[in-house]
Amino acid sequence: MRWFFFLLLSCCAGCVVAQQQKAVVQLNQAGFYPAWPKIAIVTGEPAGDRFFIVQAASRDTVFAGLLSQARPSAYSSVTARVADFSRLQQEGDYDLLVPGAGGVALSIRRHAYHAVATGVLKGFYYQRSDMPLDKAFAGKWSRPAGHPDTAVLIHASAADTRRPAGTVIRTPGGWYDAGDYNKYIVNSGITMGTLFSAYEDFPTYFDTLQTAIPESGDALPDILDETIYNLRWMLTMQDRDGGVYHKCTNAAFDGMVMPGVTTLPRYVVQKGTAATLDFAAVAAQAARVIRKFEKQLPGLADSCLAAAQQAWQWALLHPDVVYDQRVINPAYDPDITTGEYGDRFFHDEWLWAAAELFAATGKKGYHTVLEQRMKDRVQLPGWSQVGMLGYYTLVRNEKALPAYSTGMVHGARDSILIRADEYLEKAKTNAFATVMGQSARDFVWGSNAVAANQGMLLLMAYRLSGKRQYLEGALSNADYLLGRNATGYCFVTGYGTRSPVHPHHRPSVADGIAEPVPGLLAGGPNPGRQDHCTYAFTEPETAYTDDDCSYASNEIAINWNAPAVYLLNALEALAAQGRR
Ligand code: G3I
Ligand code: 9MR
């Protein structure tokens, strides 16, 4: 037996090397904008140093170029050469040919990202929990409603005298978080903040963007209809004392079945500081964003603002309530073993909530907390790092804020620009010529959201400065997500020529349809491989497997889709404005 494994191992090792040596072309599979940079990467060993682009139909050669020197990647054993064809600006369908590497199709279009950008927003519709997805909107992925959550139990960890354990409450609606069927306030928080940011920064573009959802054609932009669907759920998660339950969840993850098939009890669990502050931030931002739709949404902005202020008050009284299943499970039944989102450090949540409440009310009390929290080093957004969302809100609302806050707003602006400069500097040595891959630490669980959030930050820097390099940096990460990466995948399901077909996404696994639900961003390379699945490659930028076993590299999640919505739609909007 042992010799057999030895043979298998040496054979596989050989395969890996062979695959890495074989020359392959990786590029953005969604397409390129005529006036913007266009780059493909050739990995492995091509037969020469030239590449050609031919028109798909006529086979006429329209471009010939030289590959760059080979550059070893810092995050895998891949070597990469750049094929730059930015000078080709004619719309059309082409093939890029590299002797020894074969050819790949590419397209150049004025609305290159329109389909995929709309698709990642539509992805949220497929995550809706309590309503049937009708054929008219969901096509072959139509399905009955999932969990109604109209009779959800107060878990013992959340019990008090007014609502003892077992009290039944309603908390319907909202998106499923990811490949699982639970609904988590912390992760909804960053997701909502990011989607509202997209609308705030590109309102004219989104005002007319249609995603074919049931509400399309009503008096609200589709992105707001979608976001408000989840907002209404979030509002039901607030207790009367202002505190917010951490999540609405099964005790344990459902099997790989369709939503709504299991009817096991659902619970709301312990109220916590992170959930309550994230809720405060979202509700305050919502109040500001939807105020102009008072006629369509009577009273909703006021309710949101009141809810946000109440949540803030609760957090002041409970500033350090961590949600920790290792603590609650020994104390209460049943054990809760679903996703934890167990943040322990709340400075950034205070910052974001204070920024949103300050922008919504102009009240000095929030400014005082903000001033304190601006002293911290702010991180790239992630579910446990939301301070940067506060910075985004400060800089975009500078004109509406009281004059005494100008210094603080400039601090936020400088910090965004400094971070953006660091990104561009590091990108200069990246083998794939992307901002993604600043260090090996970028390749975490959900690494594709790191790429998308870096892109979003660069677009903030672009909006603040007008400096074209920032726009190009953001574009490099869109290229990364859509195929110019060491795996060769376009990471959005249903788009590109090679995208995930087996995401860790229960409906995609259980619906009996070959194609996965479209418009969902896979988590991406993650050498942590916490799922213990089989990966053909294990280095930081290649540790990805298109296998539904792999929740650590191939799950989907709302907080990953949201920055992709921002990045891809913002680029589409800017390209349409003719930004050069
Ligand atoms: O905080 C440490 C950091 O100090 C350390 O340097 C780093 C090294 O890997 O690890 C950091 O912790 C990581 C943590 O996320 C914070 O980013 C853990 O390793 C990592 O395992 C953890 O992954 C999270 C995962 O749940 C497991 O808890 C993902 O970020 C998070 O996106 C994911 O979320 C799940 C939900 O629980 C359930 N629903 C699906 C969803 C997506 O997979
Ligand atoms: O499906 C779950 C996924 O959403 C989570 O991200 C992941 C990590 O918490 O867990 C998945 O569920 C798995 C569980 O952790 C272990 N048993 C198998 C479950 C499904 O693959």
XYZ file of C-alpha atoms and ligand atoms in Angstrom:
644
model
C 0.000 0.000 0.000
C 2.776 2.370 0.990
C 4.492 2.217 -2.424
C 1.154 3.072 -4.005
C 0.833 6.279 -1.989
C 4.444 7.097 -2.735
C 3.770 6.688 -6.450
C 0.607 8.768 -6.188
C 2.410 11.505 -4.304
C 5.350 11.718 -6.663
C 2.974 11.644 -9.602
C 0.871 14.477 -8.111
C 3.943 16.512 -7.269
C 4.967 16.018 -10.900
C 1.543 17.136 -12.086
C 1.752 20.295 -10.010
C 5.124 21.207 -11.409
C 4.012 20.292 -14.922
C 0.909 22.454 -14.606
C 2.910 25.336 -13.289
C 5.483 25.119 -16.076
C 2.947 24.907 -18.887
C 2.432 28.378 -20.291
C -1.061 29.723 -19.668
C -2.650 33.096 -20.369
C -4.727 34.654 -17.574
C -6.857 37.715 -18.141
C -10.044 39.460 -17.181
C -12.705 37.219 -18.688
C -15.462 39.813 -18.495
C -13.719 42.177 -20.867
C -11.864 45.469 -21.150
C -12.836 49.114 -21.541
C -11.590 50.704 -24.775
C -9.683 53.613 -23.238
C -8.373 51.876 -20.104
C -5.292 49.702 -19.470
C -5.411 46.139 -20.744
C -3.086 43.495 -19.422
C -2.872 39.734 -19.644
C -0.443 37.559 -17.699
C 1.412 34.619 -19.185
C 2.474 32.114 -16.558
C 4.931 29.262 -17.116
C 7.290 29.048 -20.062
C 5.996 30.331 -23.434
C 7.842 29.466 -26.647
C 9.076 33.004 -27.228
C 8.654 36.539 -26.069
C 5.997 37.718 -28.496
C 2.217 37.785 -28.406
C -0.419 38.578 -31.009
C -4.021 39.638 -31.002
C -6.253 38.582 -33.865
C -9.790 39.621 -34.604
C -12.053 36.707 -33.672
C -14.012 36.547 -36.923
C -11.552 37.677 -39.600
C -8.404 36.249 -37.896
C -6.624 39.448 -38.960
C -3.719 40.297 -36.682
C -4.516 43.656 -35.126
C -1.798 43.845 -32.497
C 1.646 42.388 -31.881
C 3.580 42.959 -28.704
C 6.492 41.838 -26.559
C 6.065 39.995 -23.307
C 7.838 41.477 -20.297
C 10.661 39.672 -18.511
C 9.504 36.775 -16.369
C 8.897 37.708 -12.761
C 8.622 35.125 -9.991
C 5.558 35.573 -7.848
C 6.075 36.168 -4.138
C 3.066 34.004 -3.243
C 3.547 30.838 -5.286
C 6.016 29.079 -7.550
C 4.350 30.710 -10.576
C 6.395 32.971 -12.847
C 4.574 35.647 -14.756
C 5.107 37.822 -17.828
C 2.984 40.804 -18.677
C 1.327 41.181 -22.086
C 0.256 44.814 -22.295
C -2.175 45.606 -25.111
C -3.581 48.853 -23.748
C -3.016 50.525 -27.106
C -5.648 48.320 -28.719
C -8.760 50.425 -28.204
C -11.153 49.210 -30.857
C -14.305 47.558 -29.517
C -14.655 43.931 -30.594
C -13.998 40.265 -29.954
C -10.449 39.013 -30.239
C -8.115 36.147 -29.458
C -4.838 36.715 -27.694
C -2.230 34.244 -28.979
C 1.031 33.391 -27.256
C 3.238 30.814 -28.993
C 3.574 27.896 -26.623
C 0.607 29.017 -24.517
C -2.241 28.819 -27.004
C -4.909 31.462 -27.248
C -7.643 32.985 -25.129
C -10.685 34.980 -26.124
C -11.016 38.572 -25.023
C -13.425 41.367 -25.651
C -13.203 45.141 -25.616
C -16.490 46.910 -24.957
C -17.733 50.289 -23.776
C -19.909 48.539 -21.210
C -17.475 45.754 -20.424
C -18.632 45.160 -16.828
C -22.321 45.887 -17.246
C -23.418 42.245 -17.076
C -21.165 41.130 -14.231
C -21.686 44.351 -12.249
C -25.460 43.952 -12.465
C -25.012 40.244 -11.756
C -23.229 40.691 -8.422
C -25.989 43.037 -7.256
C -28.635 40.569 -8.409
C -26.728 37.959 -6.368
C -28.327 39.470 -3.249
C -31.815 38.756 -4.553
C -30.974 35.035 -4.650
C -30.010 35.226 -0.970
C -33.444 36.467 0.112
C -34.707 34.215 2.847
C -38.452 34.513 3.350
C -39.940 34.949 -0.093
C -40.328 32.650 -3.074
C -37.937 33.446 -5.902
C -40.285 33.574 -8.883
C -39.361 32.294 -12.300
C -39.869 35.758 -13.771
C -36.891 37.035 -11.764
C -34.925 33.950 -10.772
C -35.250 31.967 -14.020
C -34.159 28.382 -13.587
C -33.054 29.130 -10.029
C -36.626 29.892 -8.943
C -37.517 28.258 -5.633
C -40.090 28.403 -2.842
C -39.594 30.696 0.139
C -36.980 29.596 2.665
C -37.052 30.172 6.418
C -40.071 32.344 7.342
C -38.641 33.313 10.760
C -42.071 34.356 11.958
C -41.735 32.265 15.130
C -38.178 32.549 16.385
C -37.206 31.620 19.940
C -35.316 33.771 22.401
C -32.248 31.667 23.179
C -31.327 31.317 26.832
C -28.217 33.479 26.194
C -30.540 36.334 25.232
C -33.176 35.890 27.921
C -34.263 38.543 30.409
C -37.304 38.992 32.615
C -39.377 40.573 29.884
C -38.393 38.023 27.245
C -37.553 34.755 29.015
C -35.967 31.877 27.098
C -38.429 30.378 24.644
C -40.355 33.614 24.067
C -41.458 33.687 20.451
C -40.635 36.732 18.320
C -40.849 37.566 14.613
C -37.720 38.383 12.671
C -38.604 37.622 9.046
C -36.780 38.620 5.897
C -33.181 39.558 5.243
C -30.519 37.787 3.221
C -28.961 34.482 4.090
C -25.408 35.265 5.078
C -23.527 32.968 2.765
C -23.638 29.304 1.800
C -25.463 28.728 5.092
C -28.986 29.747 6.087
C -28.349 31.958 9.074
C -28.630 35.738 9.368
C -25.889 37.556 11.247
C -26.120 41.217 12.250
C -22.365 41.855 12.316
C -21.875 40.624 8.779
C -25.022 42.366 7.586
C -23.551 45.545 9.032
C -20.510 45.839 6.805
C -22.506 44.552 3.836
C -25.167 47.231 4.191
C -22.595 49.969 4.805
C -20.789 48.984 1.616
C -23.956 48.853 -0.512
C -25.188 52.188 0.841
C -21.727 53.580 0.053
C -22.109 52.431 -3.532
C -25.388 54.273 -3.832
C -24.098 57.372 -2.066
C -21.065 57.639 -4.350
C -22.781 56.828 -7.650
C -26.441 57.837 -7.252
C -27.068 58.821 -10.864
C -25.711 55.538 -12.155
C -27.716 53.445 -9.690
C -30.903 55.466 -10.150
C -31.386 53.788 -13.514
C -29.686 50.420 -12.962
C -32.223 47.598 -13.321
C -31.536 44.146 -11.912
C -34.848 42.421 -12.757
C -36.058 41.979 -9.180
C -39.735 42.048 -8.168
C -39.458 45.728 -7.166
C -37.821 46.830 -10.453
C -39.788 49.668 -11.970
C -41.037 51.025 -8.640
C -40.088 54.501 -7.489
C -36.826 53.411 -5.826
C -33.512 52.412 -7.411
C -33.084 48.621 -7.404
C -29.988 48.782 -5.209
C -32.052 50.498 -2.511
C -34.977 48.093 -2.900
C -32.542 45.234 -2.381
C -30.800 46.872 0.564
C -34.052 47.884 2.251
C -35.214 44.267 2.094
C -32.377 43.456 4.507
C -32.748 46.700 6.477
C -36.304 45.782 7.453
C -35.020 42.493 8.814
C -32.253 44.211 10.759
C -34.810 46.495 12.403
C -36.654 43.441 13.774
C -33.454 42.304 15.530
C -33.476 45.214 17.972
C -34.899 44.582 21.405
C -37.002 47.246 23.105
C -34.058 48.314 25.271
C -32.069 49.252 22.137
C -29.736 46.244 22.185
C -29.475 44.084 19.084
C -29.378 40.287 18.948
C -26.158 38.971 17.449
C -27.861 36.644 14.953
C -30.959 34.721 13.938
C -29.797 31.152 13.570
C -30.307 27.429 13.724
C -28.543 25.792 16.650
C -26.354 23.908 14.134
C -25.768 24.374 10.407
C -28.476 22.891 8.161
C -27.403 20.052 5.857
C -26.737 20.709 2.193
C -30.456 21.060 1.423
C -32.689 23.706 -0.119
C -33.752 26.571 2.156
C -36.915 25.987 4.139
C -36.688 22.192 3.859
C -35.634 21.845 7.471
C -37.998 23.167 10.103
C -35.693 23.016 13.097
C -36.110 25.806 15.651
C -34.535 29.170 14.946
C -33.154 31.368 17.704
C -32.037 34.882 18.345
C -29.002 34.819 20.606
C -27.265 37.177 23.023
C -27.279 40.900 22.349
C -23.751 42.205 21.859
C -21.785 45.420 21.510
C -20.476 44.723 17.996
C -23.930 43.845 16.652
C -25.519 46.844 18.340
C -22.944 49.361 17.104
C -22.969 47.953 13.564
C -26.738 48.188 13.654
C -26.523 51.801 14.876
C -24.200 52.666 12.000
C -26.377 51.012 9.358
C -29.608 52.504 10.677
C -28.095 56.004 10.837
C -26.661 55.706 7.327
C -29.992 54.365 6.083
C -31.800 57.323 7.625
C -29.544 59.717 5.742
C -29.663 57.845 2.425
C -33.395 57.227 2.243
C -34.477 60.614 3.571
C -34.953 61.848 0.002
C -37.441 59.027 -0.615
C -39.788 60.096 2.187
C -42.785 59.900 -0.147
C -42.046 56.296 -1.142
C -40.949 55.218 2.344
C -43.002 57.316 4.743
C -41.551 57.437 8.225
C -38.796 54.891 7.568
C -35.914 57.363 7.784
C -37.197 58.652 11.135
C -37.663 55.134 12.482
C -34.129 54.245 11.426
C -32.632 57.273 13.094
C -34.524 56.623 16.316
C -33.419 52.978 16.240
C -29.809 54.025 15.659
C -29.842 56.413 18.604
C -31.404 53.827 20.870
C -28.774 51.293 19.839
C -26.036 53.815 20.591
C -27.468 54.385 24.071
C -27.499 50.645 24.723
C -23.867 50.367 23.607
C -22.878 53.177 25.986
C -24.369 51.139 28.826
C -22.887 47.848 27.536
C -19.567 48.819 25.942
C -17.841 45.450 26.072
C -20.267 42.583 25.500
C -18.385 40.062 23.365
C -20.299 37.284 21.584
C -18.359 34.128 22.380
C -19.809 30.661 21.830
C -17.133 29.114 24.026
C -18.632 31.092 26.895
C -22.345 30.766 26.180
C -22.396 27.110 25.144
C -21.315 25.676 28.514
C -23.826 27.983 30.222
C -26.944 27.627 28.066
C -28.828 25.111 25.939
C -28.961 24.350 23.153
C -25.358 24.831 22.046
C -25.027 27.241 19.138
C -22.419 26.068 16.624
C -23.143 28.224 13.573
C -20.911 31.095 12.361
C -19.582 33.192 15.200
C -18.467 36.564 13.829
C -17.055 36.947 17.313
C -15.302 40.283 17.268
C -13.587 41.225 20.528
C -12.290 44.680 19.752
C -14.863 47.412 19.301
C -12.925 50.639 18.694
C -13.638 50.498 14.975
C -17.363 49.802 15.537
C -17.496 52.884 17.783
C -15.791 54.879 15.067
C -18.176 53.812 12.330
C -21.321 54.240 14.454
C -20.154 57.637 15.710
C -19.344 58.774 12.163
C -22.754 57.719 10.853
C -24.650 59.246 13.751
C -22.603 62.432 13.493
C -23.286 62.654 9.750
C -26.978 62.002 10.352
C -27.479 64.428 13.254
C -24.482 66.799 13.472
C -24.548 66.309 17.248
C -21.427 67.135 19.216
C -21.594 64.030 21.444
C -20.844 61.737 18.498
C -18.037 64.043 17.398
C -16.369 63.668 20.775
C -16.288 59.872 20.495
C -15.148 60.142 16.893
C -12.220 62.356 17.857
C -11.078 59.719 20.324
C -11.404 56.878 17.865
C -9.683 58.725 15.024
C -6.466 58.170 16.983
C -6.539 54.449 16.115
C -4.924 53.031 12.990
C -7.804 52.172 10.723
C -7.793 48.910 8.753
C -9.148 47.857 5.387
C -12.842 46.970 5.791
C -13.704 43.418 6.808
C -16.516 42.064 8.983
C -14.519 42.760 12.135
C -12.963 45.995 10.849
C -15.481 48.690 10.020
C -13.689 51.927 10.942
C -12.850 52.717 7.330
C -16.566 52.835 6.503
C -16.738 55.726 8.950
C -13.893 57.460 7.117
C -15.703 57.005 3.817
C -18.802 58.624 5.272
C -16.859 61.547 6.711
C -15.085 62.371 3.467
C -18.143 62.041 1.280
C -20.205 64.241 3.572
C -17.601 66.876 4.311
C -19.724 69.747 3.012
C -22.737 68.788 5.086
C -20.800 68.430 8.351
C -20.317 71.212 10.926
C -17.271 73.380 10.198
C -15.533 72.325 13.423
C -15.122 68.820 12.050
C -13.061 69.826 9.008
C -9.737 68.887 10.603
C -11.055 65.449 11.378
C -12.397 64.952 7.866
C -9.013 65.884 6.466
C -7.413 63.338 8.776
C -9.690 60.673 7.306
C -8.924 61.829 3.773
C -5.152 61.756 4.346
C -5.356 58.325 5.824
C -7.237 56.990 2.766
C -4.722 58.584 0.412
C -1.709 57.305 2.340
C -3.126 53.780 2.266
C -3.852 54.087 -1.451
C -0.266 55.209 -2.112
C 1.065 52.231 -0.188
C -1.086 49.949 -2.325
C 0.239 51.398 -5.573
C 3.823 51.226 -4.370
C 3.587 47.524 -3.498
C 1.708 46.741 -6.712
C 4.817 47.739 -8.688
C 6.536 44.502 -7.704
C 3.502 42.232 -7.967
C 3.954 39.490 -10.550
C 0.330 39.807 -11.707
C 0.577 43.609 -11.702
C -2.309 43.800 -9.244
C -2.759 45.684 -5.998
C -4.095 42.432 -4.531
C -1.164 40.583 -2.991
C 0.283 43.358 -0.849
C 1.593 40.604 1.395
C 0.819 36.946 2.036
C -1.674 38.177 4.655
C -4.042 39.235 1.863
C -4.771 35.560 1.222
C -7.173 34.937 4.102
C -10.577 33.283 4.285
C -12.565 35.532 1.953
C -9.428 36.881 0.239
C -11.471 38.006 -2.744
C -13.164 40.536 -0.473
C -9.709 41.870 0.394
C -9.129 42.470 -3.319
C -12.545 44.077 -3.729
C -12.142 46.282 -0.660
C -8.697 47.436 -1.746
C -10.273 48.362 -5.068
C -13.036 50.241 -3.305
C -10.535 52.161 -1.184
C -8.569 53.104 -4.293
C -11.739 54.422 -5.899
C -12.343 56.545 -2.804
C -8.817 57.903 -3.253
C -9.559 58.525 -6.921
C -12.731 60.413 -6.088
C -10.838 62.514 -3.554
C -7.869 63.332 -5.776
C -8.767 62.665 -9.410
C -5.427 60.851 -9.724
C -5.673 58.319 -12.529
C -3.232 55.872 -10.927
C -5.767 55.121 -8.193
C -8.402 54.281 -10.773
C -5.926 51.992 -12.516
C -5.065 50.311 -9.213
C -8.759 49.608 -8.641
C -9.014 48.272 -12.180
C -6.094 45.907 -11.526
C -8.060 44.309 -8.689
C -11.199 44.022 -10.805
C -8.986 42.230 -13.349
C -7.750 40.008 -10.514
C -11.263 39.011 -9.464
C -12.371 38.426 -13.031
C -9.473 36.173 -14.028
C -6.033 37.792 -13.939
C -4.815 35.738 -11.011
C -2.767 32.642 -10.337
C -5.791 30.323 -10.316
C -7.133 31.440 -13.687
C -10.685 31.641 -12.329
C -13.128 34.443 -12.814
C -14.419 34.266 -9.237
C -18.006 35.372 -9.920
C -20.343 32.441 -10.548
C -21.988 32.450 -13.968
C -19.624 34.989 -15.565
C -16.450 34.629 -17.596
C -15.209 31.528 -19.353
C -13.976 29.698 -16.250
C -15.816 30.438 -13.039
C -16.707 28.381 -9.958
C -19.337 25.720 -10.610
C -19.299 24.043 -7.204
C -19.474 26.831 -4.617
C -20.126 25.960 -0.980
C -23.630 27.356 -1.308
C -26.488 25.165 -0.180
C -29.007 26.151 -2.900
C -26.378 25.661 -5.630
C -25.556 22.220 -4.262
C -29.142 21.087 -3.621
C -31.213 22.541 -6.469
C -30.383 19.869 -9.042
C -29.366 22.522 -11.584
C -25.918 22.134 -13.098
C -25.060 25.835 -13.080
C -24.578 27.456 -9.682
C -26.738 30.390 -8.654
C -25.165 33.277 -10.599
C -23.598 36.532 -9.450
C -21.911 35.219 -6.309
C -18.278 35.907 -5.468
C -16.336 32.889 -4.204
C -14.147 33.394 -1.128
C -10.914 32.841 -3.046
C -7.421 31.519 -2.320
C -6.858 30.749 1.349
C -3.808 28.706 2.325
C -5.352 28.296 5.804
C -7.546 25.549 4.231
C -9.535 25.285 7.477
C -12.056 23.019 5.722
C -9.456 20.217 5.290
C -10.677 19.554 1.746
C -8.335 18.392 -0.993
C -6.587 21.254 -2.760
C -4.444 20.697 -5.862
C -2.375 23.754 -4.925
C -1.612 25.043 -1.471
C 0.484 28.181 -1.853
C -1.077 31.504 -0.813
C -2.287 32.650 -4.210
C -3.183 29.223 -5.582
C -4.856 27.598 -2.545
C -8.305 27.551 -4.058
C -10.479 24.609 -5.002
C -13.754 24.683 -6.884
C -15.296 22.040 -4.668
C -18.457 22.440 -2.600
C -16.607 20.840 0.297
C -14.433 23.922 0.513
C -16.074 26.528 2.696
C -12.687 28.089 3.394
C -11.951 28.919 -0.265
C -15.165 28.402 -2.219
C -18.061 29.617 -0.107
C -19.892 32.793 -1.038
C -20.895 35.536 1.401
C -22.808 38.812 1.373
C -19.873 40.769 2.802
C -17.721 39.572 -0.100
C -20.299 40.331 -2.775
C -20.894 43.854 -1.474
C -17.445 45.344 -2.210
C -17.587 43.583 -5.586
C -20.861 45.420 -6.209
C -19.121 48.662 -5.327
C -15.962 48.040 -7.348
C -17.488 46.680 -10.545
C -20.393 49.111 -10.702
C -18.214 52.094 -9.851
C -15.818 51.202 -12.666
C -18.709 50.728 -15.070
C -20.115 54.117 -14.009
C -16.747 55.865 -14.365
C -16.055 54.260 -17.729
C -19.447 55.436 -18.975
C -18.557 58.975 -17.876
C -15.520 58.677 -20.123
C -13.001 58.953 -17.266
C -9.523 58.459 -18.630
O -7.906 37.421 13.879
C -6.899 36.510 13.414
C -5.636 37.251 13.108
O -5.141 37.817 14.296
C -4.615 36.280 12.484
O -3.482 36.990 12.071
C -5.230 35.579 11.279
C -4.309 34.516 10.700
O -5.026 33.646 9.845
O -6.406 34.959 11.674
C -7.382 35.846 12.147
O -8.560 35.168 12.409
C -9.293 34.750 11.309
C -10.685 35.357 11.410
O -11.477 34.885 10.376
C -10.650 36.880 11.333
O -10.355 37.306 10.052
C -9.383 33.243 11.306
O -8.110 32.687 11.063
C -10.342 32.765 10.271
O -10.553 31.373 10.421
C -11.662 33.486 10.399
O -12.450 33.135 9.297
C -13.822 33.491 9.350
C -14.678 32.228 9.279
O -16.048 32.584 9.183
C -14.493 31.318 10.481
O -14.900 31.944 11.634
C -14.093 34.357 8.133
O -13.409 35.598 8.285
C -15.580 34.600 7.965
O -15.785 35.249 6.741
C -16.341 33.288 7.993
O -17.699 33.576 7.967
C -18.593 32.497 7.753
C -19.575 32.501 8.900
O -18.889 32.157 10.093
C -20.740 31.557 8.652
N -21.342 31.818 7.380
C -20.427 31.711 6.283
C -19.308 32.712 6.407
C -18.358 32.675 5.239
O -17.548 31.542 5.192
O -21.674 25.384 5.776
C -20.915 25.987 6.808
C -20.307 27.263 6.310
O -21.309 28.191 6.007
C -19.328 27.827 7.316
O -18.600 28.886 6.755
C -18.364 26.758 7.782
C -17.436 27.243 8.885
O -18.143 27.628 10.000
O -19.042 25.620 8.245
C -19.859 25.017 7.270
O -20.512 23.918 7.826
C -19.732 22.783 8.006
C -19.401 22.607 9.474
O -18.603 23.653 9.954
C -18.720 21.282 9.713
N -19.520 20.184 9.208
C -19.814 20.313 7.785
C -20.565 21.588 7.498
C -20.932 21.707 6.029
O -19.848 21.465 5.200
